Coordinates of C-alpha atoms and ligand atoms in Angstrom, one line a residue:
M1 CA 0.0 0.0 0.0
K2 CA 1.1 3.7 -0.6
T3 CA 2.4 5.8 1.8
Y4 CA 1.3 9.3 2.8
T5 CA 2.1 12.2 5.5
T6 CA -1.1 13.0 6.5
L7 CA -3.0 9.7 7.0
K8 CA -2.1 6.0 6.9
L9 CA -3.5 3.5 4.5
E10 CA -3.4 0.1 5.6
R11 CA -4.7 -3.2 4.6
D12 CA -6.2 -6.2 6.6
G13 CA -7.3 -9.1 4.3
H14 CA -9.9 -7.7 2.0
T15 CA -10.3 -4.4 4.2
A16 CA -8.5 -1.1 3.3
L17 CA -8.3 1.3 6.4
I18 CA -7.6 4.6 6.0
T19 CA -6.8 6.8 9.2
F20 CA -6.5 10.5 9.5
N21 CA -3.1 11.2 10.9
R22 CA -2.7 14.6 12.3
P23 CA -3.2 14.0 15.8
K24 CA -1.7 17.2 17.2
V25 CA -4.6 19.2 15.5
L26 CA -7.3 16.9 15.7
N27 CA -6.8 15.6 12.3
A28 CA -7.7 18.9 10.6
L29 CA -8.1 18.7 7.0
N30 CA -5.3 20.9 5.2
T31 CA -4.7 20.7 1.4
M32 CA -2.2 18.0 1.8
V33 CA -4.8 15.8 3.6
A34 CA -7.3 16.2 0.8
T35 CA -4.8 15.8 -1.8
E36 CA -3.5 12.6 -0.2
G37 CA -6.9 11.5 0.6
L38 CA -8.1 11.7 -2.8
D39 CA -5.1 9.8 -4.1
A40 CA -5.6 7.0 -1.6
V41 CA -9.4 6.7 -2.7
Q42 CA -8.4 6.6 -6.2
S43 CA -5.8 4.1 -5.6
I44 CA -8.5 2.0 -3.7
S45 CA -11.2 2.4 -6.4
T46 CA -9.2 0.2 -8.8
D47 CA -8.2 -2.4 -6.6
P48 CA -10.4 -5.4 -6.8
S49 CA -8.9 -7.0 -3.9
V50 CA -10.2 -4.5 -1.8
R51 CA -13.8 -5.4 -0.6
V52 CA -14.5 -2.7 2.0
V53 CA -13.0 0.4 3.3
I54 CA -12.8 2.2 6.5
L55 CA -12.2 5.5 7.8
T56 CA -11.2 6.5 11.1
G57 CA -9.1 9.1 12.8
A58 CA -6.0 9.0 15.0
G59 CA -6.1 10.0 18.4
R60 CA -9.0 11.7 20.3
A61 CA -10.8 13.1 16.9
F62 CA -12.0 11.7 13.9
V63 CA -11.6 14.8 12.0
A64 CA -12.1 18.3 13.6
G65 CA -13.0 20.2 10.3
A66 CA -10.9 22.1 7.6
D67 CA -7.7 23.1 9.2
I68 CA -8.6 26.8 10.2
A69 CA -4.8 28.0 10.4
E70 CA -4.4 27.1 6.6
M71 CA -7.8 28.6 5.7
E72 CA -7.3 31.8 7.6
T73 CA -4.7 33.3 5.0
K74 CA -6.5 32.1 1.7
T75 CA -7.8 34.4 -0.8
A76 CA -11.3 33.8 -2.3
E77 CA -9.7 32.4 -5.4
E78 CA -7.5 29.7 -3.1
A79 CA -10.7 29.0 -1.4
R80 CA -12.3 28.1 -4.4
I81 CA -9.2 25.7 -5.2
Y82 CA -9.6 24.1 -1.9
S83 CA -13.6 23.9 -1.8
E84 CA -13.1 22.1 -5.5
L85 CA -10.4 19.8 -4.2
G86 CA -12.7 18.8 -1.2
H87 CA -15.7 18.0 -3.5
R88 CA -13.2 15.7 -5.7
F89 CA -12.2 14.1 -2.4
M90 CA -15.9 13.6 -1.3
N91 CA -17.2 12.6 -4.6
A92 CA -14.6 10.2 -5.1
L93 CA -15.1 8.6 -1.5
Q94 CA -18.9 8.6 -2.3
D95 CA -18.3 7.1 -5.7
L96 CA -15.9 4.1 -4.7
P97 CA -17.3 1.2 -5.8
Q98 CA -16.6 -0.8 -2.5
P99 CA -18.6 -0.2 0.7
V100 CA -17.2 2.7 2.9
I101 CA -17.5 2.8 6.7
A102 CA -17.1 5.9 8.8
A103 CA -15.7 4.7 12.3
I104 CA -16.3 7.9 14.2
N105 CA -13.9 7.5 17.2
G106 CA -13.9 11.4 18.3
F107 CA -14.9 14.9 17.1
A108 CA -16.4 15.0 13.7
L109 CA -16.9 18.6 13.2
G110 CA -17.3 20.5 9.8
G111 CA -15.3 18.9 7.5
G112 CA -14.9 15.8 9.4
L113 CA -18.7 15.4 9.4
E114 CA -18.7 16.1 5.6
V115 CA -16.1 13.2 5.2
A116 CA -18.2 11.0 7.3
L117 CA -21.4 12.0 5.3
A118 CA -19.6 10.8 2.0
C119 CA -19.3 7.5 3.6
D120 CA -22.2 4.8 3.1
I121 CA -22.3 4.0 6.7
R122 CA -21.4 5.7 10.0
I123 CA -20.6 4.1 13.4
A124 CA -20.1 6.4 16.3
A125 CA -18.3 6.0 19.5
A126 CA -20.5 6.8 22.4
S127 CA -18.2 9.7 23.1
A128 CA -18.0 11.3 19.5
Q129 CA -19.4 14.7 19.0
F130 CA -20.7 16.3 15.8
G131 CA -21.4 19.3 14.3
L132 CA -21.2 22.2 11.7
P133 CA -19.6 25.1 13.2
E134 CA -18.7 26.9 10.1
T135 CA -20.8 30.1 10.7
I136 CA -18.8 31.2 13.6
L137 CA -16.0 31.3 11.4
G138 CA -18.0 33.3 9.0
I139 CA -18.1 30.8 6.2
I140 CA -20.3 28.0 5.7
P141 CA -19.5 24.2 4.7
G142 CA -17.6 23.9 1.8
W143 CA -17.1 20.2 1.6
G144 CA -20.8 18.9 0.8
A145 CA -22.8 19.4 4.0
T146 CA -25.3 21.6 2.9
Q147 CA -26.5 19.1 0.3
R148 CA -25.4 15.6 1.9
T149 CA -26.7 16.5 5.3
A150 CA -30.3 18.1 4.0
R151 CA -30.5 14.6 1.9
L152 CA -29.8 12.6 4.9
V153 CA -31.7 14.2 7.6
G154 CA -34.0 16.7 6.0
A155 CA -33.6 20.3 5.6
A156 CA -34.7 21.5 8.9
K157 CA -32.3 19.7 10.9
T158 CA -29.3 20.8 8.5
K159 CA -30.6 24.4 9.1
E160 CA -30.4 23.8 12.7
M161 CA -27.0 22.5 12.7
I162 CA -25.6 25.3 10.6
F163 CA -27.3 28.2 11.7
T164 CA -26.7 27.7 15.3
G165 CA -22.9 26.0 14.8
R166 CA -24.0 23.7 18.2
R167 CA -22.1 20.5 19.1
F168 CA -24.3 17.2 19.6
S169 CA -23.8 14.1 21.0
S170 CA -23.7 10.8 19.1
A171 CA -27.2 9.9 20.7
E172 CA -28.6 12.7 19.1
A173 CA -26.8 11.8 15.8
L174 CA -28.5 8.5 16.2
D175 CA -32.0 9.8 17.1
M176 CA -31.9 12.0 13.8
G177 CA -30.5 9.2 11.6
L178 CA -27.3 10.9 10.7
V179 CA -25.2 7.9 12.0
N180 CA -26.4 4.2 11.9
R181 CA -25.1 2.9 15.2
V182 CA -23.6 4.4 18.5
V183 CA -21.3 1.4 20.2
P184 CA -19.4 2.1 23.5
D185 CA -16.1 3.6 22.7
N186 CA -13.9 0.4 23.3
E187 CA -16.1 -1.7 20.8
L188 CA -16.1 0.7 17.9
M189 CA -13.3 -1.1 15.7
E190 CA -14.7 -4.5 16.7
T191 CA -18.2 -3.4 15.5
V192 CA -17.0 -2.2 12.3
R193 CA -14.7 -5.1 11.7
A194 CA -17.6 -7.4 12.3
M195 CA -19.6 -5.6 9.8
T196 CA -16.8 -5.6 7.2
A197 CA -16.7 -9.4 7.6
L198 CA -20.2 -9.7 6.9
M199 CA -20.0 -7.6 3.7
C200 CA -16.8 -9.5 2.6
R201 CA -19.0 -12.7 2.7
Q202 CA -21.5 -11.3 0.0
G203 CA -21.2 -11.4 -3.4
Q204 CA -19.0 -8.6 -4.2
T205 CA -20.4 -7.8 -7.8
A206 CA -23.9 -7.6 -6.2
L207 CA -22.8 -5.6 -3.4
R208 CA -21.2 -3.1 -5.7
H209 CA -24.3 -2.8 -7.9
A210 CA -26.6 -2.3 -5.0
K211 CA -24.2 0.5 -3.9
T212 CA -24.6 2.2 -7.7
V213 CA -28.4 1.6 -7.6
I214 CA -28.9 3.1 -4.2
N215 CA -26.9 6.0 -4.8
R216 CA -27.6 6.9 -8.6
G217 CA -31.5 6.3 -7.9
L218 CA -31.6 8.9 -5.1
D219 CA -30.8 11.5 -8.0
L220 CA -33.4 10.0 -10.3
T221 CA -37.5 10.0 -10.1
L222 CA -38.8 7.1 -8.3
D223 CA -40.0 5.7 -12.0
E224 CA -36.5 6.0 -13.4
A225 CA -34.6 4.5 -10.2
L226 CA -37.0 1.4 -10.2
R227 CA -36.3 1.1 -13.8
L228 CA -32.5 0.9 -12.8
E229 CA -33.1 -1.5 -10.2
I230 CA -35.0 -3.9 -12.7
D231 CA -32.1 -3.5 -15.2
T232 CA -29.1 -4.1 -12.6
F233 CA -31.0 -7.1 -11.3
V234 CA -31.3 -8.6 -14.7
D235 CA -27.5 -7.7 -15.5
L236 CA -26.6 -9.9 -12.4
F237 CA -28.2 -12.8 -13.8
D238 CA -25.1 -13.3 -16.2
T239 CA -22.5 -13.0 -13.8
D240 CA -20.5 -16.0 -12.0
D241 CA -21.2 -14.9 -8.8
R242 CA -24.8 -14.9 -9.3
R243 CA -24.7 -18.8 -10.6
E244 CA -22.3 -19.5 -7.7
G245 CA -24.3 -17.8 -5.1
M246 CA -27.7 -19.8 -6.2
R247 CA -26.1 -23.3 -6.8
A248 CA -24.1 -23.1 -3.5
F249 CA -27.6 -22.2 -1.4
L250 CA -29.1 -25.2 -3.3
E251 CA -25.8 -27.8 -2.6
K252 CA -26.2 -26.4 1.1
R253 CA -22.5 -25.1 0.9
K254 CA -20.8 -21.7 1.2
P255 CA -20.4 -19.7 -2.1
N256 CA -17.0 -19.3 -3.3
F257 CA -17.4 -15.8 -5.1
T258 CA -14.9 -14.6 -7.7
G259 CA -16.2 -11.1 -8.6
E260 CA -16.9 -12.2 -12.1
Ligands
COA1 N1 -8.0 23.8 12.4 C1 -6.7 23.8 12.8 N2 -6.3 23.7 14.0 C2 -7.4 22.6 14.9 C3 -8.6 22.3 14.6 C4 -8.9 23.0 13.2 N3 -10.2 22.8 12.7 N4 -9.1 22.0 15.5 C5 -8.4 21.7 16.4 N5 -7.1 22.4 16.3 C6 -5.8 22.4 17.0 C7 -6.0 23.4 18.1 O1 -5.6 24.5 17.7 C8 -4.9 23.0 18.9 O2 -3.8 23.3 18.4 P1 -2.7 23.8 19.6 O3 -2.3 22.5 20.6 O4 -1.4 24.2 18.9 O5 -3.3 25.1 20.2 C9 -5.0 21.2 19.0 O6 -6.0 21.1 17.8 C10 -6.0 20.7 20.0 O7 -7.2 21.3 20.0 P2 -7.8 22.2 21.3 O8 -8.9 23.2 20.9 O9 -6.8 22.4 22.1 O10 -8.8 21.1 21.7 P3 -10.2 21.0 22.8 O11 -10.3 19.5 23.2 O12 -10.2 21.9 23.8 O13 -11.3 21.4 21.7 C11 -12.4 21.1 19.9 C12 -11.5 20.4 20.8 C13 -12.6 20.1 18.6 C14 -13.8 21.6 20.3 C15 -11.6 22.7 19.0 O14 -10.3 22.1 18.8 C16 -12.5 23.2 18.1 O15 -13.4 23.9 18.2 N6 -11.7 23.2 16.8 C17 -12.3 23.7 15.8 C18 -13.8 22.9 15.0 C19 -14.2 23.6 13.9 O16 -14.5 24.7 13.7 N7 -14.0 22.9 12.8 C20 -14.7 23.5 11.5 C21 -13.6 24.1 10.6 S1 -14.5 24.7 9.3

């Protein structure tokens, strides 16, 4: 696996683990993190041996937002470059063919919450804290939160978060549907790994197609999205994984998927 300065990219079997690794500044997102993060995501996207991706943070934060020290001196034009880079990173994360789980171990503020929102599933440690505090800095979220939060929890909750900048708990995040699950702090990685193990057992082609249908469907009309589901369901009948999965069931054995 490639090595980076601001993050760690590790492999554990079929899982790739990305750890934001600037703990002294609570993993704040500067240009280097965005550049390296985008590179890591792009390299994972073309690696068929990676079946699931996990993102987490080193130390006591998942990510405490954009690097305010770096942003402070930016001109408007530099801010555009930073925001567009962030969007490329977030879009690449969202569009990874593999399922992506955010293991939220601590602060997920501003850009940190935006990273989590670009993942497919969010599992939070009980002590994690969430928020979109950008307006106290005189800006708005610039890596996708105005749109991804609203699509997940609705416009009213999103407006409350952004207008107040208030930090809130994992329990509140769970209550509004911002995270899938909250677990005791010391069970976070174990819970995420148990989930990845389940995902790794499934037909990988099916799983990737399911992700595409769900993601793309959200941008279509219901009619178009249901048509996409039919077409994808049909396409999967021509795959080896489909033949193997059904045969294995009927022969009462575990399937041996090849991803073909
Ligand atoms: N950008 C740059 N540096 C940051 C940072 C950020 N987003 N978040 C934290 N840091 C730095 C702090 O400046 C501090 O550096 P120092 O040790 O050189 O003083 C270090 O990380 C530790 O943070 P600190 O504030 O001392 O920890 P805390 O436990 O008292 O507070 C937070 C934690 C997350 C509540 C607080 O750091 C914070 O509010 N961070 C900014 C969050 C934010 O606004 N994010 C959105 C940005 S758009």
